[in-house]
PDB file of C-alpha atoms in Angstrom:
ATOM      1  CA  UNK S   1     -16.857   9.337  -4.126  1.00 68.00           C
ATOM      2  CA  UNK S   2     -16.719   9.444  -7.474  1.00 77.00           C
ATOM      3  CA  UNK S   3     -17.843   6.063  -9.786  1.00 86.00           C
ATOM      4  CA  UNK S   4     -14.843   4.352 -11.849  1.00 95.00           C
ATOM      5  CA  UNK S   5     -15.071   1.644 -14.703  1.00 95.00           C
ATOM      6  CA  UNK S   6     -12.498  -0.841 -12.901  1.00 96.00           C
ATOM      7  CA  UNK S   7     -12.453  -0.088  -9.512  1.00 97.00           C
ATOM      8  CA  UNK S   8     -15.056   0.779  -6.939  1.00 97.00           C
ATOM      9  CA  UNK S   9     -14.673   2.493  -3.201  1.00 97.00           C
ATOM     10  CA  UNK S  10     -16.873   1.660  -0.558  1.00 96.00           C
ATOM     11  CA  UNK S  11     -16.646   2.850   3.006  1.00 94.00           C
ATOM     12  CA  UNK S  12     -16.888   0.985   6.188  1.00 89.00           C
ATOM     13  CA  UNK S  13     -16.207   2.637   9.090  1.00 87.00           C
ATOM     14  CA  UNK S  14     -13.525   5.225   8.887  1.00 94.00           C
ATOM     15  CA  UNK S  15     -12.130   2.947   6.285  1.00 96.00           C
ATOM     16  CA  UNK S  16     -12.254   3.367   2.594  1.00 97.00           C
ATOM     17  CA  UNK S  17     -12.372  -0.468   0.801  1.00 97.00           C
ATOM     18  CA  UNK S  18     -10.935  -0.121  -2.634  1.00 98.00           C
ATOM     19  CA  UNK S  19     -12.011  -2.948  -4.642  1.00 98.00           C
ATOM     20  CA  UNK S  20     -10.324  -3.575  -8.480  1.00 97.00           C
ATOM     21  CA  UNK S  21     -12.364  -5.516 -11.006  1.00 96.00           C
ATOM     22  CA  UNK S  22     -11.221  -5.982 -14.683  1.00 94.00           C
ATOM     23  CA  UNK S  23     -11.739  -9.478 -15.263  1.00 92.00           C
ATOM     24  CA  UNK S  24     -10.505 -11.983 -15.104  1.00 92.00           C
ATOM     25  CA  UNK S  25      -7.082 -11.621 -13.871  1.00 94.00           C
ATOM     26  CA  UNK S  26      -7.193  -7.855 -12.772  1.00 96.00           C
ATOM     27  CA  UNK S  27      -4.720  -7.356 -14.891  1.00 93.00           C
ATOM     28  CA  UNK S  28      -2.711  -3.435 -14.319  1.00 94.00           C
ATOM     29  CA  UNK S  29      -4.232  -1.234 -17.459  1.00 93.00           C
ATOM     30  CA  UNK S  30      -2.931   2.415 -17.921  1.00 93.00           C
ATOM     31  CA  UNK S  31      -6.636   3.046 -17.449  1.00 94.00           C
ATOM     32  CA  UNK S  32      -7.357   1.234 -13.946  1.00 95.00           C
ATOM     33  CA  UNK S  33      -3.738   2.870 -12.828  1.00 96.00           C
ATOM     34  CA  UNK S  34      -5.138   6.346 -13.576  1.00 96.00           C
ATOM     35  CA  UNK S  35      -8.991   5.158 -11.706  1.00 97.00           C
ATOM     36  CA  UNK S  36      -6.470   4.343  -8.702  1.00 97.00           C
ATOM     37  CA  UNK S  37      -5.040   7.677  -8.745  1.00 96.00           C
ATOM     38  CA  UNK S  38      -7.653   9.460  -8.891  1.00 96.00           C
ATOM     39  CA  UNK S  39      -9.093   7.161  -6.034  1.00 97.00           C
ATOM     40  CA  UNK S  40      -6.350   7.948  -3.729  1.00 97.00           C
ATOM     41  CA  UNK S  41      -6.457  11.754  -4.265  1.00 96.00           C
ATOM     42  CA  UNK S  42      -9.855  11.852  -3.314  1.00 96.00           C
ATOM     43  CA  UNK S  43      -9.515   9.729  -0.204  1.00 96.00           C
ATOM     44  CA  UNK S  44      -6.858  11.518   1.088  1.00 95.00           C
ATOM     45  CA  UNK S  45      -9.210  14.585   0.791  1.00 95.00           C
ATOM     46  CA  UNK S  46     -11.704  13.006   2.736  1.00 95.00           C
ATOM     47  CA  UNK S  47     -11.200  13.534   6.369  1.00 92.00           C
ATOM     48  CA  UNK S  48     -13.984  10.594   7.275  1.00 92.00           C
ATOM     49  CA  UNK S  49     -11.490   8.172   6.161  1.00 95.00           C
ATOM     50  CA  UNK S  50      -8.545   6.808   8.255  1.00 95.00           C
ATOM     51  CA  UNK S  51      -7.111   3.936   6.580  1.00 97.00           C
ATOM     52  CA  UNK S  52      -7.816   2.368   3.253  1.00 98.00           C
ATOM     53  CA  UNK S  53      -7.609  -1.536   1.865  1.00 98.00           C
ATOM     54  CA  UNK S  54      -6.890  -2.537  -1.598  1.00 98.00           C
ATOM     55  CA  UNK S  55      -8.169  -5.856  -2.866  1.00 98.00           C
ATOM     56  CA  UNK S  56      -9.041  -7.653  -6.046  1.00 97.00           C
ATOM     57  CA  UNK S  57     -12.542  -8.844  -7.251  1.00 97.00           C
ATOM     58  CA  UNK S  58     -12.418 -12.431  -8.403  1.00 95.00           C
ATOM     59  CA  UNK S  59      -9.791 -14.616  -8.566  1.00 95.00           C
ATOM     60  CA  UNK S  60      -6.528 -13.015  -7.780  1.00 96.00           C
ATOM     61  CA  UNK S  61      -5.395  -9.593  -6.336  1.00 98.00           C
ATOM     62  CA  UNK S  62      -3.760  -8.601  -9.770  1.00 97.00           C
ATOM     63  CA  UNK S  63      -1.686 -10.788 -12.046  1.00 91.00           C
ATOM     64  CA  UNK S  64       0.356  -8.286 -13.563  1.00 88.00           C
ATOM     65  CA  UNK S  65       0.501  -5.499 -15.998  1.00 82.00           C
ATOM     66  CA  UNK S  66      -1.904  -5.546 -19.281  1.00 82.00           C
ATOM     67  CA  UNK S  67       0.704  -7.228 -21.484  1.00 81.00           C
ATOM     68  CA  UNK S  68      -1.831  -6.515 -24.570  1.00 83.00           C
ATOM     69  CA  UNK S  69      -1.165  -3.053 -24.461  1.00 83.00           C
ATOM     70  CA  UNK S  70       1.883  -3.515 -24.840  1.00 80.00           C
ATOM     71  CA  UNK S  71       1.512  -4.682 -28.233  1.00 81.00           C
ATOM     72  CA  UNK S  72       0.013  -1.061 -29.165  1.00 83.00           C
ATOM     73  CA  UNK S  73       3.117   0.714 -27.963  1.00 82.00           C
ATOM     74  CA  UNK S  74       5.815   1.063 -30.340  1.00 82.00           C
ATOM     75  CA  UNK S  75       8.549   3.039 -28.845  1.00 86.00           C
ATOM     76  CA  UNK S  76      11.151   2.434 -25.765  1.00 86.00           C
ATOM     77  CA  UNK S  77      10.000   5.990 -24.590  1.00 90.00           C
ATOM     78  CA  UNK S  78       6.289   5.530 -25.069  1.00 86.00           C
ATOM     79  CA  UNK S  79       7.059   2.491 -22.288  1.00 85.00           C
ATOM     80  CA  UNK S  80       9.178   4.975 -20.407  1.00 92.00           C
ATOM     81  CA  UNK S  81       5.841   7.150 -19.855  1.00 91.00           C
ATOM     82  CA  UNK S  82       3.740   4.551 -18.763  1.00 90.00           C
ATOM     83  CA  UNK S  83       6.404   3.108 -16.563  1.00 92.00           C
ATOM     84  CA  UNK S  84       6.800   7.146 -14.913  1.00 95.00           C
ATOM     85  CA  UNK S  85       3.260   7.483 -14.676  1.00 94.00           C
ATOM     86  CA  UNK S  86       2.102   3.666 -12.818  1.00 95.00           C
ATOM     87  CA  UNK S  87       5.600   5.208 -10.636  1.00 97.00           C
ATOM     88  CA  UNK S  88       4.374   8.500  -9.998  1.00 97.00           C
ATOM     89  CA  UNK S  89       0.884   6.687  -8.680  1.00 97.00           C
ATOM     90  CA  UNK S  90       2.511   3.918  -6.769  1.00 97.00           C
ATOM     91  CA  UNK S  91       4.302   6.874  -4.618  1.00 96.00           C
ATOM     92  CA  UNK S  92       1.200   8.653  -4.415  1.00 96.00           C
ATOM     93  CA  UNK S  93       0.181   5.789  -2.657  1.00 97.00           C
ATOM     94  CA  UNK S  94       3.614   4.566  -0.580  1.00 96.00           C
ATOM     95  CA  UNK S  95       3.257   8.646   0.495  1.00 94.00           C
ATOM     96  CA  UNK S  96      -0.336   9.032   1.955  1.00 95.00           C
ATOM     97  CA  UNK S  97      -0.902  10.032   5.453  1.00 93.00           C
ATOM     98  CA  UNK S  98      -3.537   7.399   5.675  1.00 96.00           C
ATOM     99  CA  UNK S  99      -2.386   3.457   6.083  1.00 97.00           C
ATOM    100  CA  UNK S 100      -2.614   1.681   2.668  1.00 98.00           C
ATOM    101  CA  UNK S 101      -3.414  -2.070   3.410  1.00 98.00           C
ATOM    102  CA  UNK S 102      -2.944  -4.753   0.577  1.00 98.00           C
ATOM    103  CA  UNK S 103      -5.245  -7.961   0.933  1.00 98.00           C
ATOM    104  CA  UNK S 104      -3.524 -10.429  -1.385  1.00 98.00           C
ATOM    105  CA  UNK S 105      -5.524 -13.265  -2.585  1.00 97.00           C
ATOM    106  CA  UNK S 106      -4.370 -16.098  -5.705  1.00 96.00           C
ATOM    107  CA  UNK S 107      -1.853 -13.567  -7.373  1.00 96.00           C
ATOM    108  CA  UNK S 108       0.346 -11.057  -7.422  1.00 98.00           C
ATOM    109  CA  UNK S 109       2.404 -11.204  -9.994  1.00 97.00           C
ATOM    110  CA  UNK S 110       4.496  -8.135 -11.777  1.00 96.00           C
ATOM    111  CA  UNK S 111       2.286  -5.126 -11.270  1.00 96.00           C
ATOM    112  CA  UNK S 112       0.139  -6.173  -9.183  1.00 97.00           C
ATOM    113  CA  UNK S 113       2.961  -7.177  -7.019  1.00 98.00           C
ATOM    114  CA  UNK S 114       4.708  -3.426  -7.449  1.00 98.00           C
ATOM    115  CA  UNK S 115       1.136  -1.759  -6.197  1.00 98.00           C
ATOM    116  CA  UNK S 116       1.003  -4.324  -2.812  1.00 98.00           C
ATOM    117  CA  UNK S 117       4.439  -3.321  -2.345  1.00 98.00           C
ATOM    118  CA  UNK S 118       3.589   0.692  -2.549  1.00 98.00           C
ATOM    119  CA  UNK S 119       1.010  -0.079  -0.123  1.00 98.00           C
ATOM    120  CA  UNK S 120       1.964   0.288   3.686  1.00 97.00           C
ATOM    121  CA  UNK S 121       1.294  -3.464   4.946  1.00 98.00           C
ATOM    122  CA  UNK S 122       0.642  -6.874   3.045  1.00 98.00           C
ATOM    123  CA  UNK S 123      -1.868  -9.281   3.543  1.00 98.00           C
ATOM    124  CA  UNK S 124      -2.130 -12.710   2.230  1.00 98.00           C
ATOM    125  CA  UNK S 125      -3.728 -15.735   1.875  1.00 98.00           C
ATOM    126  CA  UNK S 126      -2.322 -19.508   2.376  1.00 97.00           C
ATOM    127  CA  UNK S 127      -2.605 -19.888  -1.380  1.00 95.00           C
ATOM    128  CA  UNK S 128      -0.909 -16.815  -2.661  1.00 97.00           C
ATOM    129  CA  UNK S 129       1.755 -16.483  -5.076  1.00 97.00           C
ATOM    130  CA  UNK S 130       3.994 -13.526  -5.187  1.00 98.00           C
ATOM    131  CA  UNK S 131       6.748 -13.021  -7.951  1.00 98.00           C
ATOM    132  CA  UNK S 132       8.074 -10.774 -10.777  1.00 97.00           C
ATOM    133  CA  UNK S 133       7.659 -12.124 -13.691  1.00 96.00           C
ATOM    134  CA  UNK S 134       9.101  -9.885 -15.862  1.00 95.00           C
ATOM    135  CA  UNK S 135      12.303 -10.931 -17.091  1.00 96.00           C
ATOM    136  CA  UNK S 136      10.700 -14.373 -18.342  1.00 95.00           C
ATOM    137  CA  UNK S 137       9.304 -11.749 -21.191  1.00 93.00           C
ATOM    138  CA  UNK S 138      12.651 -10.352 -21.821  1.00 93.00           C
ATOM    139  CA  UNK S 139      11.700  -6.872 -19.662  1.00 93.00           C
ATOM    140  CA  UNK S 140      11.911  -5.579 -16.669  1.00 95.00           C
ATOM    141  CA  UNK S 141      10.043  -4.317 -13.690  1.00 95.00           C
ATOM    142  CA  UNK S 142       8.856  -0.802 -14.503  1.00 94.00           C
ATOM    143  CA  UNK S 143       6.853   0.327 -11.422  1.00 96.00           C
ATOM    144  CA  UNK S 144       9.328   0.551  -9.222  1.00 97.00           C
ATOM    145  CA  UNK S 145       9.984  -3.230  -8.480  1.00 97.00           C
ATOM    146  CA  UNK S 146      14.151  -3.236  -8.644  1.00 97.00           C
ATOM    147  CA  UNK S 147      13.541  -0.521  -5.924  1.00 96.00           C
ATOM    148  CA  UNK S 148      11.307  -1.416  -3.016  1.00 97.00           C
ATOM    149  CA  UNK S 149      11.730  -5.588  -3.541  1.00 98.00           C
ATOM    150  CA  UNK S 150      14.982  -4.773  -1.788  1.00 97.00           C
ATOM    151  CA  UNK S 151      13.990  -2.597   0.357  1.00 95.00           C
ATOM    152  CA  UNK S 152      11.498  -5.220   1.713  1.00 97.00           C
ATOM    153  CA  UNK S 153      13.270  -8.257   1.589  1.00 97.00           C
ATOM    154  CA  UNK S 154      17.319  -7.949   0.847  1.00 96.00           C
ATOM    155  CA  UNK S 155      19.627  -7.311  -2.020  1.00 97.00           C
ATOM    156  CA  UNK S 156      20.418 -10.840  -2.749  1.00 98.00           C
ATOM    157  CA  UNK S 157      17.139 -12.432  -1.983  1.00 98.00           C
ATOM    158  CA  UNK S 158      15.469  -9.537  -4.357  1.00 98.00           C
ATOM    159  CA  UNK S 159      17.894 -10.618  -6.822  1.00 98.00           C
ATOM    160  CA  UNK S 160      17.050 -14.575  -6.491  1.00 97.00           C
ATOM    161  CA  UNK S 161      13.086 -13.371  -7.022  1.00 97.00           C
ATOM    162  CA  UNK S 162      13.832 -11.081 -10.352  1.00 97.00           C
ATOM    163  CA  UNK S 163      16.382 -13.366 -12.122  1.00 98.00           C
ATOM    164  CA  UNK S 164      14.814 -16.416 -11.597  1.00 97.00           C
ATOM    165  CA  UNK S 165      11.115 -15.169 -12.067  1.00 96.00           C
ATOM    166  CA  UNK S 166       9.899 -17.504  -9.524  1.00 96.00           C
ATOM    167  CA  UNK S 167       6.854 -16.799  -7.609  1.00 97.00           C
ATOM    168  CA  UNK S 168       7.091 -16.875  -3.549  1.00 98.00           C
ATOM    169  CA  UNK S 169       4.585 -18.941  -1.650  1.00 98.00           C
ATOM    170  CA  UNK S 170       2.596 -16.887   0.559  1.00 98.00           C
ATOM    171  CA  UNK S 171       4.403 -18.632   3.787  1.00 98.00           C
ATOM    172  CA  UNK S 172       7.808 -17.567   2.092  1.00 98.00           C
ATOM    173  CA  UNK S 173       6.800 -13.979   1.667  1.00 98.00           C
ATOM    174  CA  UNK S 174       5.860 -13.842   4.983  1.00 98.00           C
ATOM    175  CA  UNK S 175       9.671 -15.141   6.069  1.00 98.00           C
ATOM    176  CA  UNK S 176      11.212 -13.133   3.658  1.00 98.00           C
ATOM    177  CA  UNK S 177       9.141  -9.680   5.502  1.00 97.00           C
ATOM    178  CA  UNK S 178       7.709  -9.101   1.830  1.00 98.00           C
ATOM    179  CA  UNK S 179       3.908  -9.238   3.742  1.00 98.00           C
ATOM    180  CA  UNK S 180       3.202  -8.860   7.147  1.00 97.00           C
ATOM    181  CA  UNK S 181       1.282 -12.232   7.775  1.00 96.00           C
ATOM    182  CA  UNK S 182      -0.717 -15.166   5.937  1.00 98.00           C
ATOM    183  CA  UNK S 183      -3.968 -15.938   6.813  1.00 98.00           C
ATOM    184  CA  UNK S 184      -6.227 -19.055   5.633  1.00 97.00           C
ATOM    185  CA  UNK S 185      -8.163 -18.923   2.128  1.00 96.00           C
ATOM    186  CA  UNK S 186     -10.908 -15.967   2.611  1.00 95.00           C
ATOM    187  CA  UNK S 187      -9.756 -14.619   5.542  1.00 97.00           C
ATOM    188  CA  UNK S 188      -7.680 -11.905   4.055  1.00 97.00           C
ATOM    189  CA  UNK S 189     -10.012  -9.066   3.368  1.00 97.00           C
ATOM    190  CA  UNK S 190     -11.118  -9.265   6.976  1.00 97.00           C
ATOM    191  CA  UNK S 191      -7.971  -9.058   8.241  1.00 97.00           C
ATOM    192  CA  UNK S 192      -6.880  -6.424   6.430  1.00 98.00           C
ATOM    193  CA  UNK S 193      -9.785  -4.301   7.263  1.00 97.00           C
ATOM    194  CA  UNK S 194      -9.174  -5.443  11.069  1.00 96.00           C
ATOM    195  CA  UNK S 195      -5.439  -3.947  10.472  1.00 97.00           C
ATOM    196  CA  UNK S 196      -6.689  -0.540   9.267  1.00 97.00           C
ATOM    197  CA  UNK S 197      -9.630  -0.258  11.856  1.00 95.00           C
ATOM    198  CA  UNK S 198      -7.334  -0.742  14.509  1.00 94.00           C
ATOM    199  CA  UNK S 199      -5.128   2.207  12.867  1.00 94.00           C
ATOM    200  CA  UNK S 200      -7.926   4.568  12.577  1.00 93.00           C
ATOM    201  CA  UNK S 201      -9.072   3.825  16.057  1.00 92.00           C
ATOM    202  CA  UNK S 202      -5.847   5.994  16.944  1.00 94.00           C
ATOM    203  CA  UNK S 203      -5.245   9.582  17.129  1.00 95.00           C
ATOM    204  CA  UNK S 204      -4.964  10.917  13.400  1.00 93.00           C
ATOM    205  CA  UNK S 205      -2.359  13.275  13.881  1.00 94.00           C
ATOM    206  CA  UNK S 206      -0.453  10.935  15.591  1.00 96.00           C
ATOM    207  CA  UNK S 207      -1.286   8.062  12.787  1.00 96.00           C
ATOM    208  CA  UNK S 208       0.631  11.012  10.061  1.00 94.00           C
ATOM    209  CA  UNK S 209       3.238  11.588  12.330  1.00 96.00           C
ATOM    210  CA  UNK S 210       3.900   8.024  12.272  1.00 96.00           C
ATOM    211  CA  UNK S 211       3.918   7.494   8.668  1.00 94.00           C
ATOM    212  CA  UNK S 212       5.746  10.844   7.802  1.00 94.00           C
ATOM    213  CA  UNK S 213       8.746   9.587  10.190  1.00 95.00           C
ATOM    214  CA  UNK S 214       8.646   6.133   9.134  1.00 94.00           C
ATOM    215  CA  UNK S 215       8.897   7.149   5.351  1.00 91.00           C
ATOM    216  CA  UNK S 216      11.765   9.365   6.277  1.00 90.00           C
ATOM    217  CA  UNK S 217      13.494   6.359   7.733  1.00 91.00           C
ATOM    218  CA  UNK S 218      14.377   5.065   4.680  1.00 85.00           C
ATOM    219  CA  UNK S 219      16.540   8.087   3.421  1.00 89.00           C
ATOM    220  CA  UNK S 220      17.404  10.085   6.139  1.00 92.00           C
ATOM    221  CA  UNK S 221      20.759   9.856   8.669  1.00 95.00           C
ATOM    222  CA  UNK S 222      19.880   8.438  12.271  1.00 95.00           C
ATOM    223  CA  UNK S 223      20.852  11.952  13.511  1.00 97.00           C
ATOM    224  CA  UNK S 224      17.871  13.659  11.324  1.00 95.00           C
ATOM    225  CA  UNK S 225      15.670  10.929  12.267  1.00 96.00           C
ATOM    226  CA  UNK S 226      15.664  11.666  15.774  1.00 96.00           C
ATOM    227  CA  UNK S 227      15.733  15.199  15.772  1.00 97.00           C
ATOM    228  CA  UNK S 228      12.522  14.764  13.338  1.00 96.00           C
ATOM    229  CA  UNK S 229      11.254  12.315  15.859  1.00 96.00           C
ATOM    230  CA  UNK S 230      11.704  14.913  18.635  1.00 97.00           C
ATOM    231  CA  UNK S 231      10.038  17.455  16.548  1.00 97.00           C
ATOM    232  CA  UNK S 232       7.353  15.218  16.644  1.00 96.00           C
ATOM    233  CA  UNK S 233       7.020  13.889  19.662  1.00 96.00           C
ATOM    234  CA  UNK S 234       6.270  17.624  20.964  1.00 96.00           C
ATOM    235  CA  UNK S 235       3.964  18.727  18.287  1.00 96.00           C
ATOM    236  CA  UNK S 236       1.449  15.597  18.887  1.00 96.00           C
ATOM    237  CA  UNK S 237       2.436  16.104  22.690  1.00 95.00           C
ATOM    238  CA  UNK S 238       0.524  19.369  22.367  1.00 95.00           C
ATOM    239  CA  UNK S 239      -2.903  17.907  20.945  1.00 95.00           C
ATOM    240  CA  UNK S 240      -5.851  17.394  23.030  1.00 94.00           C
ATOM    241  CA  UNK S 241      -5.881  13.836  21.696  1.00 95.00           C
ATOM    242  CA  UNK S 242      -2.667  12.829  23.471  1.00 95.00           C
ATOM    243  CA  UNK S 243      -3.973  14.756  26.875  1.00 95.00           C
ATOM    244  CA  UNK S 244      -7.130  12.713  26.523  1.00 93.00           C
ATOM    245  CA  UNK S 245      -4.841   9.562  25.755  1.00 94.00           C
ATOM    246  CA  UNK S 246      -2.492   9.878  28.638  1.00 94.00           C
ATOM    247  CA  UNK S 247      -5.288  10.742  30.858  1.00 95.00           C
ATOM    248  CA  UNK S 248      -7.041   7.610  29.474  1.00 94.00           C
ATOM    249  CA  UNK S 249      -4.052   5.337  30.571  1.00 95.00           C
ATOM    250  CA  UNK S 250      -3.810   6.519  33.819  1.00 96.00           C
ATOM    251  CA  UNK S 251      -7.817   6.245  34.748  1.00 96.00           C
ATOM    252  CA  UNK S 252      -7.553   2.752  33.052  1.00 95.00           C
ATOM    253  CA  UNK S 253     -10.391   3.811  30.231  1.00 94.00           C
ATOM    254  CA  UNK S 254     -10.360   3.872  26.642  1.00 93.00           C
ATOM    255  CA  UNK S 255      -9.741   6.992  25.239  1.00 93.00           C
ATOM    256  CA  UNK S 256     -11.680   8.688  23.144  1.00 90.00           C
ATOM    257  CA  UNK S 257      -9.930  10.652  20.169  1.00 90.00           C
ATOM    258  CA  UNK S 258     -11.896  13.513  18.671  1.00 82.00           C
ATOM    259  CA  UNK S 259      -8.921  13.814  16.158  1.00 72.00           C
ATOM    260  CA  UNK S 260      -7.633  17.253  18.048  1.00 73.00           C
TER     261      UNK S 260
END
């Protein structure tokens, strides 16, 4: 793996750990957006890793976007760019064929609540706070927040969180299905990294199969689902990972999956 200025990747077991640190607040810079990126793209190359978690150094998980550079922008398009280009990353990520686990800890506010929400799964801790901010500056979510906040929790509660620009408790995400559970203070890293071992202790193919039909979900008709889903259910049918699955289950073993 490459080395970055604001982030750093370590592996652990089929599972690449991507830590951001910009003190002190993690804050979202144009800069650590682009070390993401090019994080993801080489993870995705690497067929060692399964799954991947995203946490903050510090602090909080990120508490928004690097409102100082905004003060060096002077144009409604130059904002337009950066908005297209944190998007076009944030679906890089929402897109991989590798679970994307987001360990929330103190905040995540604004950006930093956009990238947990491109990841696949949320984690958080007791004392999180989750929230949009941005209309208590007179803007608006760029990174896709008016889009997947919705998608996550509801039309009308997505509209209570962006026009009041209250932050959620951690126990109230969790309710409204914006993360998947809350764990006590400290605990969330581990979990997460429990979450994405226990993802790539499955079959890779079938792991992208998974996440290719799930993404698909979203958009296409019931009718395409299934027939997509019964696509897919014969290709994986023909690996040697689901004969040594099925063949597992009925010998009442483990299985071992040599990703074939």
């Amino acid at each position: 793996m490459s080395s970055w200025q604001f982030i750093s990747v370590e592996l652990d077991d089929f599972t690449a750990v991507i830590t951001m640190n910009k003190p002190p607040a993690n804050a979202l810079s144009k800069d650590m957006i682009q070390e993401l990126g090019s994080a993801m793209e080489q993870i995705m190359e690497d067929d060692s890793v399964r799954a991947v978690v995203l946490h903050g150094e510090g602090r909080f998980f990120a508490a928004g976007a690097d409102i100082k550079e905004f003060t060096e922008i002077k144009h409604g398009s130059e904002f337009a760019d950066l908005a297209r280009d944190g998007q076009r990353i944030f679906r890089q990520i929402e897109t991989a064929q590798k679970p994307v686990i987001a360990a929330i800890h103190g905040a995540a506010l604004g950006g930093g609540l956009e990238l947990a929400m491109a990841c696949h799964m949320r984690i958080a801790c007791e004392n999180a706070k989750l929230g949009l901010p941005e209309l208590n500056l007179g803007l608006v979510p760029g990174f896709a927040g008016t889009q997947r906040l919705p998608k996550l929790v509801g039309r009308p509660r997505a509209m209570e969180m962006l026009l009041t620009g209250q932050p959620l408790t951690a126990a109230e995400a969790e309710a409204w299905g914006l993360v998947n559970r809350t764990v006590p203070e400290g605990a969330h890293l581990d979990e997460a990294k429990k979450l994405a071992k226990a993802a790539a202790g499955k079959s890779v193919r079938a792991v992208q199969a998974v996440m290719e039909l799930l993404q698909n979900a979203e958009t296409d008709p019931i009718e395409r689902g299934q027939e997509k889903e019964a696509v897919q259910f014969g290709d994986v049918f023909e690996t040697k990972d689901a004969k040594e699955g099925i063949a597992a289950f009925l010998e009442k073993r483990k299985p071992s999956f040599n990703q074939r």
